[in-house]
Short mmCIF file of C-alpha atoms in Angstrom, two decimals:
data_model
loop_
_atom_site.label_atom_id
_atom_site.label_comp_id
_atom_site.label_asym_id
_atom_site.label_seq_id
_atom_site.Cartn_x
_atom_site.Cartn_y
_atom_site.Cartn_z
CA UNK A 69 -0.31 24.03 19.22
CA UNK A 70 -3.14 22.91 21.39
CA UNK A 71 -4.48 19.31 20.09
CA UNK A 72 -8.03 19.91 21.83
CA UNK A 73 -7.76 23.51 19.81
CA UNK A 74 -6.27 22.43 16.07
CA UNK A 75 -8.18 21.80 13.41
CA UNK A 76 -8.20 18.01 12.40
CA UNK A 77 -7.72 17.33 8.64
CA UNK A 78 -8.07 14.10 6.43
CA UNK A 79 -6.01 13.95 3.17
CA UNK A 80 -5.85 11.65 0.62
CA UNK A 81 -2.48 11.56 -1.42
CA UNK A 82 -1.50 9.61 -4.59
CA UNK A 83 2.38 8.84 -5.28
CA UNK A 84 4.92 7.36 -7.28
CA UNK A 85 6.91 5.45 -4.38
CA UNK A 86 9.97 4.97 -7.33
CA UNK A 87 12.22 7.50 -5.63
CA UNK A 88 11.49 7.10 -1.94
CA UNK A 89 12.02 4.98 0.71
CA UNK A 90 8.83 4.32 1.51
CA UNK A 91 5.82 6.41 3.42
CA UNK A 92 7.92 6.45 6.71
CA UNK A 93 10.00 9.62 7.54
CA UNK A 94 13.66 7.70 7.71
CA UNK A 95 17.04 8.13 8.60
CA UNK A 96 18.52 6.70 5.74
CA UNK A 97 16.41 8.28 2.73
CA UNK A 98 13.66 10.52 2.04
CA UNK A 99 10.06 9.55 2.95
CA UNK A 100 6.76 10.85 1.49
CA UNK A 101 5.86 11.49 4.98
CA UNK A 102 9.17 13.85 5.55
CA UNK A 103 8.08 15.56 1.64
CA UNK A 104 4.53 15.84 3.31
CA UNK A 105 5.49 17.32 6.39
CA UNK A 106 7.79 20.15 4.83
CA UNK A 107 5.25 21.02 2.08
CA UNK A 108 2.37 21.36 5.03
CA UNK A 109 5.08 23.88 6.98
CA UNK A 110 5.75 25.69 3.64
CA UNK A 111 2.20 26.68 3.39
CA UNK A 112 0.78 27.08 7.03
CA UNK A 113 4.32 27.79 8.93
CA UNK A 114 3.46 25.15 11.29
CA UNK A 115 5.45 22.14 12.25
CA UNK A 116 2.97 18.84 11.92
CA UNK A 117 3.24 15.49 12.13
CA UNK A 118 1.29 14.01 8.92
CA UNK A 119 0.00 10.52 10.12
CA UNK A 120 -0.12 8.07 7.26
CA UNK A 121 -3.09 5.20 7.31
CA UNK A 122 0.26 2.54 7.04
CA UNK A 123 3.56 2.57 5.47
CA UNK A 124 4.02 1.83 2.55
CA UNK A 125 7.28 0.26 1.24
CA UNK A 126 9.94 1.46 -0.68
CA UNK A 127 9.39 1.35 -4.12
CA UNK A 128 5.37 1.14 -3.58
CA UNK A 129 2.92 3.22 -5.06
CA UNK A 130 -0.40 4.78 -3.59
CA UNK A 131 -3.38 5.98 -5.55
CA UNK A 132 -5.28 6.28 -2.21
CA UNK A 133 -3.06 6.77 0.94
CA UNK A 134 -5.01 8.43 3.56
CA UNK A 135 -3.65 10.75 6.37
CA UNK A 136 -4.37 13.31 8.84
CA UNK A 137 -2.40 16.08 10.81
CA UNK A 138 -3.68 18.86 12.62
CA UNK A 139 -3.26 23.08 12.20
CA UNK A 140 -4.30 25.51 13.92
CA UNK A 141 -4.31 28.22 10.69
CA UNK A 142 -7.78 29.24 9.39
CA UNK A 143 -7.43 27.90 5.82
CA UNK A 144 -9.94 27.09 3.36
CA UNK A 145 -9.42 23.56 2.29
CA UNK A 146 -9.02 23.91 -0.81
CA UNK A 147 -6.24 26.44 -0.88
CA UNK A 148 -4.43 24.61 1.29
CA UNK A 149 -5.00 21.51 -1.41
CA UNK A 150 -3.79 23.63 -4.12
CA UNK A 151 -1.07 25.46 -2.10
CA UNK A 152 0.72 21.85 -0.93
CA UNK A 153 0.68 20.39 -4.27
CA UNK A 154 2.10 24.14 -5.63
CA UNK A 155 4.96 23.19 -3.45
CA UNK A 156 5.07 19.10 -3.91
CA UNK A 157 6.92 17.72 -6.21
CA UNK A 158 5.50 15.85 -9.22
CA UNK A 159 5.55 12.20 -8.37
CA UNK A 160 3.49 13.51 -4.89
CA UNK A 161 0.11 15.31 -5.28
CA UNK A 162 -2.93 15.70 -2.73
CA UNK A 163 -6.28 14.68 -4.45
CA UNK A 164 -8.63 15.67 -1.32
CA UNK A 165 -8.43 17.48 2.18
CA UNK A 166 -11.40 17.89 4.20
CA UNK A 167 -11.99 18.87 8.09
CA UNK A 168 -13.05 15.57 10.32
CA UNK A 169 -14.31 15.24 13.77
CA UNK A 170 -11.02 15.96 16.67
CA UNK A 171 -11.08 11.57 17.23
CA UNK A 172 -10.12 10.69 13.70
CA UNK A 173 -6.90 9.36 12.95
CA UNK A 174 -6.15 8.01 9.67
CA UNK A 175 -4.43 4.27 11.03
CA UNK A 176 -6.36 4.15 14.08
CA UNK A 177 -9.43 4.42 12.65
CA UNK A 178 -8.83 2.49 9.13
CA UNK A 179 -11.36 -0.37 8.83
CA UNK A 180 -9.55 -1.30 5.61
CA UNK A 181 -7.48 -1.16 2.92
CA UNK A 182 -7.00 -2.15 -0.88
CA UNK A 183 -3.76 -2.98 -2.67
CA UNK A 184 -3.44 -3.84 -6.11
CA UNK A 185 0.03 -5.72 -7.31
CA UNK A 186 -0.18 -5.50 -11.37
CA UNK A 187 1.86 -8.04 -13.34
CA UNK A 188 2.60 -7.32 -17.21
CA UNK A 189 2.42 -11.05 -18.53
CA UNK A 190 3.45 -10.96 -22.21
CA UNK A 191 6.40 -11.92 -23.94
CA UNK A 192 7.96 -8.30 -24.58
CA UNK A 193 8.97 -5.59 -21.99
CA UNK A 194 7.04 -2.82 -21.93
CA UNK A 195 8.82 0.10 -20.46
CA UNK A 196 6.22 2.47 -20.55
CA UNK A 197 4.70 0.87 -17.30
CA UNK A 198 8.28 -0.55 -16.33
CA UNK A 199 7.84 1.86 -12.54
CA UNK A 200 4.33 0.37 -11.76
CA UNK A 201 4.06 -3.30 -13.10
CA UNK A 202 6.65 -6.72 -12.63
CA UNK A 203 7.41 -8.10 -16.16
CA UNK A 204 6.47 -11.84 -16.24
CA UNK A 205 6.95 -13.24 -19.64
CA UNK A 206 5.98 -17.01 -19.23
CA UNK A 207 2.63 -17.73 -19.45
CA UNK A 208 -0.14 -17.48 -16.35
CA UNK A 209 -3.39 -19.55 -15.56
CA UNK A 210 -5.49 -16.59 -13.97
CA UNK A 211 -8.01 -18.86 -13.23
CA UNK A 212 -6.20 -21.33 -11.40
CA UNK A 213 -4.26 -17.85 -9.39
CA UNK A 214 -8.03 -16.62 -8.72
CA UNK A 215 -9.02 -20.03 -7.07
CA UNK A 216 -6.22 -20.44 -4.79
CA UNK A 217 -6.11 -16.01 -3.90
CA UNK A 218 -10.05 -17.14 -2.74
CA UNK A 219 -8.42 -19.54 -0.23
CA UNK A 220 -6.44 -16.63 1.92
CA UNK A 221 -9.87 -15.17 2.33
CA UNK A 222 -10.81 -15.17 6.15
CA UNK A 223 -8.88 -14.79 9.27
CA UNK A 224 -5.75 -17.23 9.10
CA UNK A 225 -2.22 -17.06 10.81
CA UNK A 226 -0.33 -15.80 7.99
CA UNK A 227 3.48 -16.50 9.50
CA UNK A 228 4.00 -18.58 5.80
CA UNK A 229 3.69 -14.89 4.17
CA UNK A 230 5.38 -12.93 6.71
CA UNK A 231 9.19 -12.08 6.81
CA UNK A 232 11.15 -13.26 9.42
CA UNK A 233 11.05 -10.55 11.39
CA UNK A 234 7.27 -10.26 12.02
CA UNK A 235 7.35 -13.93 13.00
CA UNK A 236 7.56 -12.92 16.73
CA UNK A 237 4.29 -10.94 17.06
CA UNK A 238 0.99 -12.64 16.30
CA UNK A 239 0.79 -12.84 12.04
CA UNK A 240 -3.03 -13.21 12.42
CA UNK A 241 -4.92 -10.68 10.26
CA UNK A 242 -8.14 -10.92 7.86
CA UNK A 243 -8.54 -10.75 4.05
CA UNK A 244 -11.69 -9.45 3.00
CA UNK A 245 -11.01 -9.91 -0.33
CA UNK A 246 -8.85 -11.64 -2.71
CA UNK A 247 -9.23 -11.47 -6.90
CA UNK A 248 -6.90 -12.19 -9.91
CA UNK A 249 -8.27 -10.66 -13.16
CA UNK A 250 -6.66 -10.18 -16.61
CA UNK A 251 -7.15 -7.38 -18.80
CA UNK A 252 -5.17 -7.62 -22.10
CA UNK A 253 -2.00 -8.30 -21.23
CA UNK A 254 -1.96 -7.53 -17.70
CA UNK A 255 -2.60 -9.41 -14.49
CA UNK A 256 -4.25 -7.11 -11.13
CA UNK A 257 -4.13 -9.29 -7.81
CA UNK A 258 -6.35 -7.14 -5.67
CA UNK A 259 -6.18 -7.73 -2.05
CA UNK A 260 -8.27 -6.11 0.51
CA UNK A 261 -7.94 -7.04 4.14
CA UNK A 262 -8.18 -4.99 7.81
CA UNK A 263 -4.68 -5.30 8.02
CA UNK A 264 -1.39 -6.64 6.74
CA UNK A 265 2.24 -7.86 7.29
CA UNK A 266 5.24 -6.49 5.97
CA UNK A 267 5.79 -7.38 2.38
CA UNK A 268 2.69 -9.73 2.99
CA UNK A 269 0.99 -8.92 -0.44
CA UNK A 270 3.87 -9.16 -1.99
CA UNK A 271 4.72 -12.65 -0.69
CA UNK A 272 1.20 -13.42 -1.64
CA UNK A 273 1.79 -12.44 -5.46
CA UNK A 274 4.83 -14.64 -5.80
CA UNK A 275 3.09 -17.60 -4.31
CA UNK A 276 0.19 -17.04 -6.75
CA UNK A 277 2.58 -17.09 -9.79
CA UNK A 278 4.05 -20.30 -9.03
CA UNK A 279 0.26 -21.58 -8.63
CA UNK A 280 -0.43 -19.93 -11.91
CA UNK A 281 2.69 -21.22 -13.67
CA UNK A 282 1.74 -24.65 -12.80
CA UNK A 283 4.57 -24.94 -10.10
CA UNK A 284 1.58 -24.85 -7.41
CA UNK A 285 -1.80 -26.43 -7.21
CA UNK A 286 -3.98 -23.90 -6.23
CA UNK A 287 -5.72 -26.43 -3.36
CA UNK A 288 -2.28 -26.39 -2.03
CA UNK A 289 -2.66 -22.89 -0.28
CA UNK A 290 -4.66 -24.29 3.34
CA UNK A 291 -1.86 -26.38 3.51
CA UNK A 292 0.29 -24.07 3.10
CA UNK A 293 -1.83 -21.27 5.40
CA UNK A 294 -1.41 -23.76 8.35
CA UNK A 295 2.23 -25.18 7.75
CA UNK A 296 3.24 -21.45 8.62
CA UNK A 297 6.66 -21.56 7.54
CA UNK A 298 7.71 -18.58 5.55
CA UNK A 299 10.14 -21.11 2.99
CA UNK A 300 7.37 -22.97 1.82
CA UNK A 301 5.74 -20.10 0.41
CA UNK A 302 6.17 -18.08 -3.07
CA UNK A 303 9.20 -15.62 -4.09
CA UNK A 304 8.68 -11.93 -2.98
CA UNK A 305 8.05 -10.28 -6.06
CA UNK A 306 9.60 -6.55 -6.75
CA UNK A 307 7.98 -3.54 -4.87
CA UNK A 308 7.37 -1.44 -8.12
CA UNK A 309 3.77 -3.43 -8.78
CA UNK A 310 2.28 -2.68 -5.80
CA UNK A 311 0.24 0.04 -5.16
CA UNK A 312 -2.38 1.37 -1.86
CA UNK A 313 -5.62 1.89 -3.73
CA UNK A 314 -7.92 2.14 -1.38
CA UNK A 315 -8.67 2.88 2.94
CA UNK A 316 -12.24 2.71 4.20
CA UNK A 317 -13.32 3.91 7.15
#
């Protein structure tokens, strides 16, 4: 296939992340990407590579991951939509594929991205919503979570949220955005930033439920931005609350 030639598509794909290992195409599991890849060759008979905005972990949802990949088959859109998702299984579905000018490439050209991390905080389990929310029974002061999530706001060295691993490359990125809202009985930490660490939002939710639990102050978190030591932040919480909402471009 001749990249100047193909045809450059844009897709946007919502997924339960329960059963995978993640957006990655992996040795050791299946990937949405690898599900992706094989539905795309089921319908067109060519072999693409379906380039995901960022991976997303295992366990994590998406009700916005953006891609792209390139055919060179003369396909309306639309069929294509409907004959990838005929093939998809359930917990996988496109919502949108449309043609894009040859340069775009859904990481390279990402100017952002929203993730949402949604904590049930009640007393009683609800398993309904057990694959997409962390159960925290003990009470949580949103307010006091939603002042200290405004601190991470700006470009900071975030090495105190980053696993050990990423400690070796820079850990600099920018938040955008940072909320904590309650609705009922459920807490949405809503993140947006131009880029993020492994299990950075994650790290970010546990620190905010010790602030909100009273274990924290939440005018504790500059101090904590700049001590950048990964042990002197919050728990990681569980991948299943997470979810990729959201890429601008």
């Amino acid at each position: 296939m001749s990249e100047a030639a193909a045809r450059n598509l844009k897709v946007v794909i919502e997924y339960d992340g329960s059963a995978y290992v993640g957006w990655e195409r992996q040795k050791n599991g299946l990937g949405i990407q690898e599900v992706m890849e094989d539905a795309v060759h089921t319908i067109t008979r060519e072999r693409v590579v379906v380039e995901g905005s960022g991976r997303t972990d295992a366990g994590v949802h998406a009700l916005g991951q953006v891609a792209s990949f390139r055919i060179d088959k003369e396909i309306q859109v639309e069929k294509l939509r409907l004959g990838i998702n005929a093939v998809l299984p359930p917990d996988i579905a496109v919502l949108l594929i449309e043609e894009v000018p040859s340069d775009f490439h859904a990481r390279r050209s990402a100017k952002s991205k929203r993730y949402r991390y949604t904590i049930l905080n009640g007393p009683a389990r609800r398993p309904h919503f057990r694959h997409v929310s962390y159960h925290f029974p003990q009470p949580l002061d949103e307010a006091a979570m939603d002042e200290a999530a405004g601190y991470l706001v700006g470009e900071h060295d975030f090495t105190a949220f980053a696993r050990e691993a990423d400690q070796k490359k820079t850990c600099v990125r920018t938040i955008l955005e940072a909320r904590v809202v309650r609705d009922g009985a459920f807490l949405y930490i809503d993140v947006v930033g131009t880029g993020f660490l492994y299990n950075m939002v994650r790290i970010i939710t546990g620190t905010l439920i010790e602030v909100g639990a009273g274990k924290r102050d939440p005018g504790s978190v500059p101090a904590l931005l700049l001590s950048k030591r990964r042990e002197q932040a919050g728990y990681t919480v569980p991948a299943q609350g997470l979810a990729l909402v959201q890429v601008d471009y």
